[in-house]
Coordinates of C-alpha atoms in Angstrom, one line a residue:
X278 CA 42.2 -66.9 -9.6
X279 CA 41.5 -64.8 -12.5
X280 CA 37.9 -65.0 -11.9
X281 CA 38.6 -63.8 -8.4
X282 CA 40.2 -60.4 -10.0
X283 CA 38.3 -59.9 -12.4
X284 CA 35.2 -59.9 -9.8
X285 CA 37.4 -57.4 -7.5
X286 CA 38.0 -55.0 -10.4
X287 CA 34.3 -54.9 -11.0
X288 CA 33.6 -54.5 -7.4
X289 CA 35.6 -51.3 -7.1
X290 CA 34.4 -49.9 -10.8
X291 CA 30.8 -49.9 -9.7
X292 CA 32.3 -48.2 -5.9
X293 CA 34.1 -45.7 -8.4
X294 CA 31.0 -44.7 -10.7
X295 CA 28.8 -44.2 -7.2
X296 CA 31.5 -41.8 -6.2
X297 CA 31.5 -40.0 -9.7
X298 CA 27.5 -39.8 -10.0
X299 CA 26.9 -38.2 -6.6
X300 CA 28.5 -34.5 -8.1
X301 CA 26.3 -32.2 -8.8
X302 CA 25.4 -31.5 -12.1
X303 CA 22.7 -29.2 -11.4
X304 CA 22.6 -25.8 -13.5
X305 CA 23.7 -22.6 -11.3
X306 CA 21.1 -21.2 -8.8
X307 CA 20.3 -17.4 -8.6
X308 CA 23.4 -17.5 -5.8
X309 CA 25.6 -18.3 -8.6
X310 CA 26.5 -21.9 -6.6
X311 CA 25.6 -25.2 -7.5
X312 CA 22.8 -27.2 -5.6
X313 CA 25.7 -29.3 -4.3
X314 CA 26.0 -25.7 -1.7
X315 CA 22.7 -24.3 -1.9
X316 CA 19.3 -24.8 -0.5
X317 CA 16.7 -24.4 -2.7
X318 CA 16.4 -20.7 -1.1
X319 CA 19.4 -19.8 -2.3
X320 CA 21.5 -20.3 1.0
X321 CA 24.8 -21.2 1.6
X322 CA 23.7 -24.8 3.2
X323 CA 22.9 -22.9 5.7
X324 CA 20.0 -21.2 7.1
X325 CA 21.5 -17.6 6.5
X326 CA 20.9 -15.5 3.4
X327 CA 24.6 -14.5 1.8
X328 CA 25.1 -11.9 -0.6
X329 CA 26.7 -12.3 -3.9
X330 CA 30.4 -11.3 -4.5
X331 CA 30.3 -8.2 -5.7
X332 CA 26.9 -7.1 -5.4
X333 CA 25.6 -3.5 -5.6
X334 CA 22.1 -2.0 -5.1
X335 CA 20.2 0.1 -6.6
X336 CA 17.0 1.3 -4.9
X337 CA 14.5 3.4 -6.3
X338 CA 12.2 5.8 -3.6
X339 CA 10.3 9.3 -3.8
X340 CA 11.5 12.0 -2.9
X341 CA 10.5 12.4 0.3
X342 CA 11.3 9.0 1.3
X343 CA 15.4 10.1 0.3
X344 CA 16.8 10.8 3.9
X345 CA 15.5 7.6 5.4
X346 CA 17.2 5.1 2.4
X347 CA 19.7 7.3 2.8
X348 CA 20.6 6.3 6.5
X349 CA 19.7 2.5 5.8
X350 CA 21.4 2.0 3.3
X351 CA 24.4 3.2 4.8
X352 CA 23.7 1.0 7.5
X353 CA 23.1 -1.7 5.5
X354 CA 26.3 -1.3 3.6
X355 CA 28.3 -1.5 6.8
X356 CA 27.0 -4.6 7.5
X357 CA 27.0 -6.5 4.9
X358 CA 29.6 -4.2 2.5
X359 CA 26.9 -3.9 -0.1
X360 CA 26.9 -0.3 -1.6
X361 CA 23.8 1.2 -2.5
X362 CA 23.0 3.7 -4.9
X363 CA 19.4 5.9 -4.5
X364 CA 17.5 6.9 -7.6
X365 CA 14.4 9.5 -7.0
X366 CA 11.1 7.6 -8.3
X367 CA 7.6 8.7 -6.9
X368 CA 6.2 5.5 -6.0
X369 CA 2.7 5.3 -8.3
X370 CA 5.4 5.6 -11.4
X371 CA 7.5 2.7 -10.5
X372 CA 5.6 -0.5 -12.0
X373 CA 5.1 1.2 -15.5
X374 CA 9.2 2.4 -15.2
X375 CA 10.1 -1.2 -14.4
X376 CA 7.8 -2.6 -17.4
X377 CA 10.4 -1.2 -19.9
X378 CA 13.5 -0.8 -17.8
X379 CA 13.3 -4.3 -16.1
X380 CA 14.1 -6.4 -18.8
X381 CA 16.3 -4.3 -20.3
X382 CA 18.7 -4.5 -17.0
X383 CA 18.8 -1.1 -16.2
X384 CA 16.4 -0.7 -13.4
X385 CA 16.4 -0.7 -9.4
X386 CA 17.2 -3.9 -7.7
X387 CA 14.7 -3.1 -5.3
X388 CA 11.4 -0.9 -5.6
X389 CA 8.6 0.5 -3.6
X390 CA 4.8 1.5 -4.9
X391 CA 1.3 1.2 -3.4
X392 CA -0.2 -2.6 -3.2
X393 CA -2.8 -1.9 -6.0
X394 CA -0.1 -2.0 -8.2
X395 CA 1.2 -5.3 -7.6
X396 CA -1.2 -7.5 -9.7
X397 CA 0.3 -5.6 -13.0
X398 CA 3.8 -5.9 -11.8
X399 CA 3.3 -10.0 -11.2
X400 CA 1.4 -11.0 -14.0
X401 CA 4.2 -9.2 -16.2
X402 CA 6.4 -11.0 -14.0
X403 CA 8.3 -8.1 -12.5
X404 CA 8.8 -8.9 -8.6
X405 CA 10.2 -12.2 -7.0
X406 CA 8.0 -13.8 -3.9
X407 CA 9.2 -12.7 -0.5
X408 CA 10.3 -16.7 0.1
X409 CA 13.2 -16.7 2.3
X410 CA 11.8 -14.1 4.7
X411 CA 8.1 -14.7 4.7
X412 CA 7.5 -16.6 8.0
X413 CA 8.9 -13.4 9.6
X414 CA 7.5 -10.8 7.6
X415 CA 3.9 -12.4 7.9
X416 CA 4.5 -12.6 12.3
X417 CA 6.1 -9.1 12.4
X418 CA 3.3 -6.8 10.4
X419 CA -0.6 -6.1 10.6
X420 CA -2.6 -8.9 8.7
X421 CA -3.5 -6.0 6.6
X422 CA -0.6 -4.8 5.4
X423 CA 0.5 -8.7 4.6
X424 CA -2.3 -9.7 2.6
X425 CA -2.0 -6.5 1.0
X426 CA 1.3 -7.2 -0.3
X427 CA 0.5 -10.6 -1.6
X428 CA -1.2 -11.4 -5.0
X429 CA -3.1 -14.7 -5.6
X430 CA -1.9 -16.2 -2.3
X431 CA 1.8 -15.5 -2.8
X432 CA 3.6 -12.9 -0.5
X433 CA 5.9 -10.8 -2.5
X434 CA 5.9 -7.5 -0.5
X435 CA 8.0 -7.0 2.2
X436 CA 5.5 -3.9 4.2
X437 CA 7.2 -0.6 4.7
X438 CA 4.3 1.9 5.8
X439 CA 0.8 1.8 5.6
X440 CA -1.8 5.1 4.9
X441 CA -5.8 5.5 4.8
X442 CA -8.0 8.6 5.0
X443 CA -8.6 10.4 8.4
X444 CA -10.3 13.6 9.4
X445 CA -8.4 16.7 10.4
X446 CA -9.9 19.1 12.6
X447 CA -9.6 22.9 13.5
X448 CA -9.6 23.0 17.0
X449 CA -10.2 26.2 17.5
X450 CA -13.5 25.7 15.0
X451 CA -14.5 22.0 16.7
X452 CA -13.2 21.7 20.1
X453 CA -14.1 18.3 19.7
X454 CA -14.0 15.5 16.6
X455 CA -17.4 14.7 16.1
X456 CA -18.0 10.7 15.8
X457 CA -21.1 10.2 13.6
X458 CA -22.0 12.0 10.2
X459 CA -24.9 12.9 11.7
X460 CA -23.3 15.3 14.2
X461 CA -21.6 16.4 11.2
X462 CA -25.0 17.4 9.8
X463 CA -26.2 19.6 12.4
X464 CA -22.7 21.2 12.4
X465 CA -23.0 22.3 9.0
X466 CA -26.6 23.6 9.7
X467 CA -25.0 26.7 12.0
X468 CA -21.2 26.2 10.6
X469 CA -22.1 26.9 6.8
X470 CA -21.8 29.8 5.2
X471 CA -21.6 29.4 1.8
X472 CA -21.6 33.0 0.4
X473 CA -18.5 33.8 2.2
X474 CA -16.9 30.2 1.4
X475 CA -17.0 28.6 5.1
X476 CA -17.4 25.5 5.2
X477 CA -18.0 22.5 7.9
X478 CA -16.5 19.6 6.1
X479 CA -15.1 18.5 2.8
X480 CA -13.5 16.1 1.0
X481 CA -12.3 15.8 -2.7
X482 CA -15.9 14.9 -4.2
X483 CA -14.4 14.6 -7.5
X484 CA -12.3 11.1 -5.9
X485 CA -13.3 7.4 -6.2
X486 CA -10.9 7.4 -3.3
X487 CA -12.8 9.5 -1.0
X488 CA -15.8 8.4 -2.1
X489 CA -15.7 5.1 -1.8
X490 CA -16.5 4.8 1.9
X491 CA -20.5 6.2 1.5
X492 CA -20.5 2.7 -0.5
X493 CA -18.5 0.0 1.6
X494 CA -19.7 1.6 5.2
X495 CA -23.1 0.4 3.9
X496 CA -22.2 -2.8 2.1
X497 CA -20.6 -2.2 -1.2
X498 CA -17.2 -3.4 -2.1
X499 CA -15.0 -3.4 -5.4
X500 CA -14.7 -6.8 -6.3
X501 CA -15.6 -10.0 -4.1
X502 CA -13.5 -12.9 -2.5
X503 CA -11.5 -9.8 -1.4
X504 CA -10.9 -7.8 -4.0
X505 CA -9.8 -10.9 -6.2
X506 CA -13.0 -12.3 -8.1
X507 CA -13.0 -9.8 -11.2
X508 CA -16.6 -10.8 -12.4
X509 CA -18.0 -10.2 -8.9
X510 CA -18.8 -6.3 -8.9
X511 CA -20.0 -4.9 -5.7
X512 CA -20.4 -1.2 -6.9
X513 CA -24.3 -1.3 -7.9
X514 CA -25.3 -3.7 -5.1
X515 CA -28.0 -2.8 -2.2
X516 CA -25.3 -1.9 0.2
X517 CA -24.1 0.4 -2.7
X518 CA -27.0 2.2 -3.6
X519 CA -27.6 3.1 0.2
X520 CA -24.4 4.4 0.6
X521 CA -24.8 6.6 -3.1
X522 CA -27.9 7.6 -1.7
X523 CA -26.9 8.7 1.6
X524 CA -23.8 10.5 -0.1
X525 CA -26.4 12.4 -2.3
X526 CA -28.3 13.9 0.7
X527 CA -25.2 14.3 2.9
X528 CA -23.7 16.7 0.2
X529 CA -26.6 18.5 -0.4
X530 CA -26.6 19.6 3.2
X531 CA -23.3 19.5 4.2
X532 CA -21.3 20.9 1.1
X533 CA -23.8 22.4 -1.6
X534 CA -21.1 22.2 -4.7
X535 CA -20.1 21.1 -7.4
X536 CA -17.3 18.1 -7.6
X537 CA -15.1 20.3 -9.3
X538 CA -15.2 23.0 -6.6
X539 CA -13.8 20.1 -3.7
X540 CA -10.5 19.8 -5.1
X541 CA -7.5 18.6 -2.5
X542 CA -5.9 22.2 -3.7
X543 CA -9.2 23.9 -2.7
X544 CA -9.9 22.0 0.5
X545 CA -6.4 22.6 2.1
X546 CA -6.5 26.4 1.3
X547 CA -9.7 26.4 2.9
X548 CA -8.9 24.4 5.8
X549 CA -5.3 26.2 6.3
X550 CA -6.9 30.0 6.1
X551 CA -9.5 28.6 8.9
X552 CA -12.7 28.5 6.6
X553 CA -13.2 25.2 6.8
X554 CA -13.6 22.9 10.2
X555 CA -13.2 19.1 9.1
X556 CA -11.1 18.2 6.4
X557 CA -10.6 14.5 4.9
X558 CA -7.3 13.8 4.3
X559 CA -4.3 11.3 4.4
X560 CA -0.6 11.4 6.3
X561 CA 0.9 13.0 3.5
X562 CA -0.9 16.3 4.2
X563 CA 0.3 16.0 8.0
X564 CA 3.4 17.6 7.6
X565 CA 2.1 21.0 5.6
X566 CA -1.0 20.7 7.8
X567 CA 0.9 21.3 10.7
X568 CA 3.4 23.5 9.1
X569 CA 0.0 25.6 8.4
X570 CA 0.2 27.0 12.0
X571 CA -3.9 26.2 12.7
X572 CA -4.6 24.2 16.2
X573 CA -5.1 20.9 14.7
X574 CA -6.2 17.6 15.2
X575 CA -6.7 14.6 13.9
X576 CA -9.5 11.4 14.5
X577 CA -10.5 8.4 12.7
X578 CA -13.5 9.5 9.9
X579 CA -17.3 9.7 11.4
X580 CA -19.9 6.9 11.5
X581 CA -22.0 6.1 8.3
X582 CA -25.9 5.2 9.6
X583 CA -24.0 3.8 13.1
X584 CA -21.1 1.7 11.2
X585 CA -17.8 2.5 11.3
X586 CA -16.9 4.4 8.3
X587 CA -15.2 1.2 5.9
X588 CA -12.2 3.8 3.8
X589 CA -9.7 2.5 1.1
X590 CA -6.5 2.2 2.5
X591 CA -2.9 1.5 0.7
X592 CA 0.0 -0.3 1.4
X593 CA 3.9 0.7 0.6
X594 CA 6.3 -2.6 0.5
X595 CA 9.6 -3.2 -0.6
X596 CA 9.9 -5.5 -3.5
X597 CA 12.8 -7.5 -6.0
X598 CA 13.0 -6.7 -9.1
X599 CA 12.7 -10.3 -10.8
X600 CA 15.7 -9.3 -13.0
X601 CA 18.2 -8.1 -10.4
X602 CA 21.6 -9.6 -11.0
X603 CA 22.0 -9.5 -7.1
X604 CA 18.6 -11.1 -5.7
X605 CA 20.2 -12.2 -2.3
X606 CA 21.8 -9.0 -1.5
X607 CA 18.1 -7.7 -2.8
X608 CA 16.3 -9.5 -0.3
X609 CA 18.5 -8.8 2.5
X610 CA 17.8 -5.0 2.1
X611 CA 14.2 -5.3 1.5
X612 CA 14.2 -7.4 4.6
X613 CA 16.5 -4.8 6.5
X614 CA 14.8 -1.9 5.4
X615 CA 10.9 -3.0 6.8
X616 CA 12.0 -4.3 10.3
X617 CA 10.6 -2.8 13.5
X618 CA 14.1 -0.8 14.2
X619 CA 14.1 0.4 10.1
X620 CA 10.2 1.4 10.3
X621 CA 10.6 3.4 13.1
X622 CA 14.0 5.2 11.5
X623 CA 11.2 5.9 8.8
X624 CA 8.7 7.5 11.5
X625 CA 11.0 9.7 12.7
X626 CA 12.7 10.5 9.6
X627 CA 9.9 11.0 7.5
X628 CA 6.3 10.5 9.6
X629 CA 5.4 7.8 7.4
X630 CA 3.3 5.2 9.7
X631 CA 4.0 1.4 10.4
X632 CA 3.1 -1.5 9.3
X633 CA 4.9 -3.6 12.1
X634 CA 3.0 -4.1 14.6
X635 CA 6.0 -3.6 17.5
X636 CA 6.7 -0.6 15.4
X637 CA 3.0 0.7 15.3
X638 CA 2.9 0.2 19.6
X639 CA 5.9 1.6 20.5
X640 CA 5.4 5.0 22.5
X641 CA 7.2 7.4 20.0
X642 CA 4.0 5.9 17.7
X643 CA 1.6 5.6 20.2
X644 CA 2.2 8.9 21.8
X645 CA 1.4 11.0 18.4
X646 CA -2.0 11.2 18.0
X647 CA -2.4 12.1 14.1
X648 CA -0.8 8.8 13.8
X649 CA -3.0 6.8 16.1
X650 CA -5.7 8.2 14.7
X651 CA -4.8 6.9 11.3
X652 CA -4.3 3.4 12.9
X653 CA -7.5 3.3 14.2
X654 CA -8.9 4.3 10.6
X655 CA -6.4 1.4 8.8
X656 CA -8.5 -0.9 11.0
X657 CA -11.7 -0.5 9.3
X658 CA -9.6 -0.1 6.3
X659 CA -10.6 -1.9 2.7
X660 CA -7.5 -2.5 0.8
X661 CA -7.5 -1.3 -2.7
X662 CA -7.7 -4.3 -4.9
X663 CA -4.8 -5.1 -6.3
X664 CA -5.9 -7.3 -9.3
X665 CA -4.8 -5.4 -12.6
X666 CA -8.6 -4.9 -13.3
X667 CA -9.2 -2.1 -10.2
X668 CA -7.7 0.5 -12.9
X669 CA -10.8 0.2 -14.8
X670 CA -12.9 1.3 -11.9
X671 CA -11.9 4.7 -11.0
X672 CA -12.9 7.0 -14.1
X673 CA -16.7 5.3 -14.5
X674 CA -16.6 5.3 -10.8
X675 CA -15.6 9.5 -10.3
X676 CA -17.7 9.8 -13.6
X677 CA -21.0 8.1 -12.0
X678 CA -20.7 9.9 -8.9
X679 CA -20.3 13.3 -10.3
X680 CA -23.8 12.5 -11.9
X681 CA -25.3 11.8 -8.6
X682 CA -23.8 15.0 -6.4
X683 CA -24.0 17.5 -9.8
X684 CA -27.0 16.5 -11.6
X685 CA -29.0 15.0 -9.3
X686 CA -29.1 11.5 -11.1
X687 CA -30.7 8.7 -9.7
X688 CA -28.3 6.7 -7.7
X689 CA -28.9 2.8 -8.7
X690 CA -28.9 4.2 -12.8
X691 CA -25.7 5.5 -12.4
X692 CA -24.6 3.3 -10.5
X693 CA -25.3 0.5 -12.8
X694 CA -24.4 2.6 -15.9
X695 CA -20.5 2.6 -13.8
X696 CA -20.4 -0.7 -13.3
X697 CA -20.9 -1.6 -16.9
X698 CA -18.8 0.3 -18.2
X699 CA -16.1 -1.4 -15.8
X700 CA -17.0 -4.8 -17.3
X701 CA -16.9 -3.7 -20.9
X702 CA -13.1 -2.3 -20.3
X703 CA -12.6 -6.0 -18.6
X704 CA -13.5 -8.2 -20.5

């Protein structure tokens, strides 16, 4: 008999151990839960994002971009009663202001800059992957604009607006956009007048950025495997030197001066006072430009030698701040601040242009055509590489240039002499 209970009282110990072992004695997740009620995405053990008791937000945005986050937020903070605070940053300055002020906790919780600035923020570990909302993110925007916002594979960006360069025309000087540089050419041969500053076309000579798409159109690039393979430079290449070379006799008959003398300051005062017909641009001039009074309009840039001019183009996202205290609530407004209904708010509010597709259709979009036309340009768009590396290329690049439109240099030296000096600064 005592065998008998002392069997049954082993029985129910090993029964009671089972019972203790199966708590969780996982360490918290970024929810503040336990695994025992999380996912390993940080859900409530269910398929719904929930923000933490007692977040806040803090969002930093540029100045012009205040009246939209403005509205959002208060949306968002009805819905999910999450206040939000707005702090003026101008995009570019953001990565380097969350370098210092990341770690140090006193920085946004979410943050918006170009795409060619997210390589530095990951590899200093400053962003957190878009995980929980990636599937829809990646199905809602342009390829583009997705791939643009992801770094080594990863998608961290959630897309807010996307920009490239487009060509503004006086109507009244060009009743209609001409579609191949060549037209351009024998524009400028009746158009020009030089002596009294009147001009056919310009762009900012001085700028890698405008530059760049004499080079790509004709089969240069930046860096290979799409702007990821550092040690494959495509500035000096065949494609390259055609472009540099067809840039070198384009200016000499289409703008006759010196880099310094194309400055964006230059070119709109120009362009606004009706001495000038064609003027490269982005968006962000659309607002002055049409504040400008002139009869203007607006087409995707002219053909290269019969390609499609191949310009830079950037990408805005939302991001996380890696060292938010409130990474749910984080993701949730990064996520409700880039869907279709948010990106058009942004249209309206402040003409910035889509990167949802649904968004980039929809007839208030569709209807404007300086926006179209810089859809149609974001197509044969090259993003800027966004591998911490590209911020060695644009000094040698606006340096090397300058040689060929000022001085006349040979286009494959200074190309070559560029590209050198971006692999001594890389290595």
């Amino acid at each position: 008999m005592k065998k008998w209970v002392g069997l049954l009282l082993s029985i129910m110990m090993v029964f009671t151990l089972a019972a203790c072992g199966g708590k969780s004695t996982s360490a918290p997740t970024e929810t503040g839960t336990t695994s025992e009620t999380t996912t390993d995405t940080g859900t409530t053990g269910s398929d719904e994002l929930v923000p933490e008791d007692g977040a806040s937000l803090i969002i930093w945005e540029s100045k012009e971009a205040r009246p939209f986050v403005e509205a959002i937020a208060k949306e968002f903070t009805a819905k999910y009663n999450v206040p939000v605070k707005y702090e003026e940053v101008a995009a570019p300055d953001q990565v380097n202001k969350l370098i210092n002020d990341g770690p140090a906790g006193i920085a946004a919780d979410i943050v918006v800059f170009p795409h060619d600035n997210l390589g530095k923020a990951v590899t200093a570990g400053l962003v957190l992957p878009n995980d929980f909302h990636e599937e829809k993110t990646r199905a809602e925007n342009s390829e583009l604009a997705v791939n643009a916002s992801s770094y080594e594979g990863v998608l961290y960006g959630y897309p807010r607006s996307v920009e490239t360069l487009i060509m503004f025309y006086n109507k009244d000087l060009v009743p209609e956009a001409p579609k191949t540089m060549e037209e351009v050419i024998e524009l400028s041969k009746t158009m020009n007048d030089v002596k009294n500053k009147k001009y056919t076309y310009m762009w900012e000579m001085g700028n890698f950025y405008y530059d760049y798409m004499f080079l790509a159109t004709t089969g240069g690039y930046v860096f290979g495997n799409e702007g990821s393979d550092k040690t494959d430079i495509g500035l000096n290449n065949e494609g390259a030197i055609k472009g540099a070379t067809f840039l070198q006799q384009f200016a000499k008959q289409v703008l006759p001066l010196a880099t310094a003398d194309a400055t964006g300051d230059v070119k709109k005062a120009l362009f606004t006072s009706g001495k000038l017909a064609l003027n490269i641009d982005g968006p962000w001039a659309i607002p002055d430009l049409k504040a400008s009074g002139i009869n203007l309009g607006a087409a995707p840039i002219p053909s290269i030698e019969g390609q499609p001019s191949k310009t830079f183009s950037g990408v805005k996202s939302w991001y996380v701040n890696s060292y938010t205290k409130y990474p749910n609530a984080a993701k949730l407004f990064a996520e409700f601040a880039s869907t279709k209904e948010a990106q058009l708010m942004n249209y309206e509010m402040t003409g910035v242009v889509p990167a949802n597709k649904e968004a980039a259709a929809d007839s208030k979009v569709a209807s404007d055509p300086f926006t179209v036309a810089v859809l149609e340009q974001f197509k044969n768009s090259y993003p800027m590489p966004a591998i911490p590396e590209m911020g060695s290329v644009w000094s040698p690049m606006a340096a090397g240039l300058a040689d060929v439109l000022n001085k006349g240099k040979d286009p494959k030296e200074a190309l070559d002499n560029a590209v050198n000096q971006i692999k001594d600064a890389n290595k």
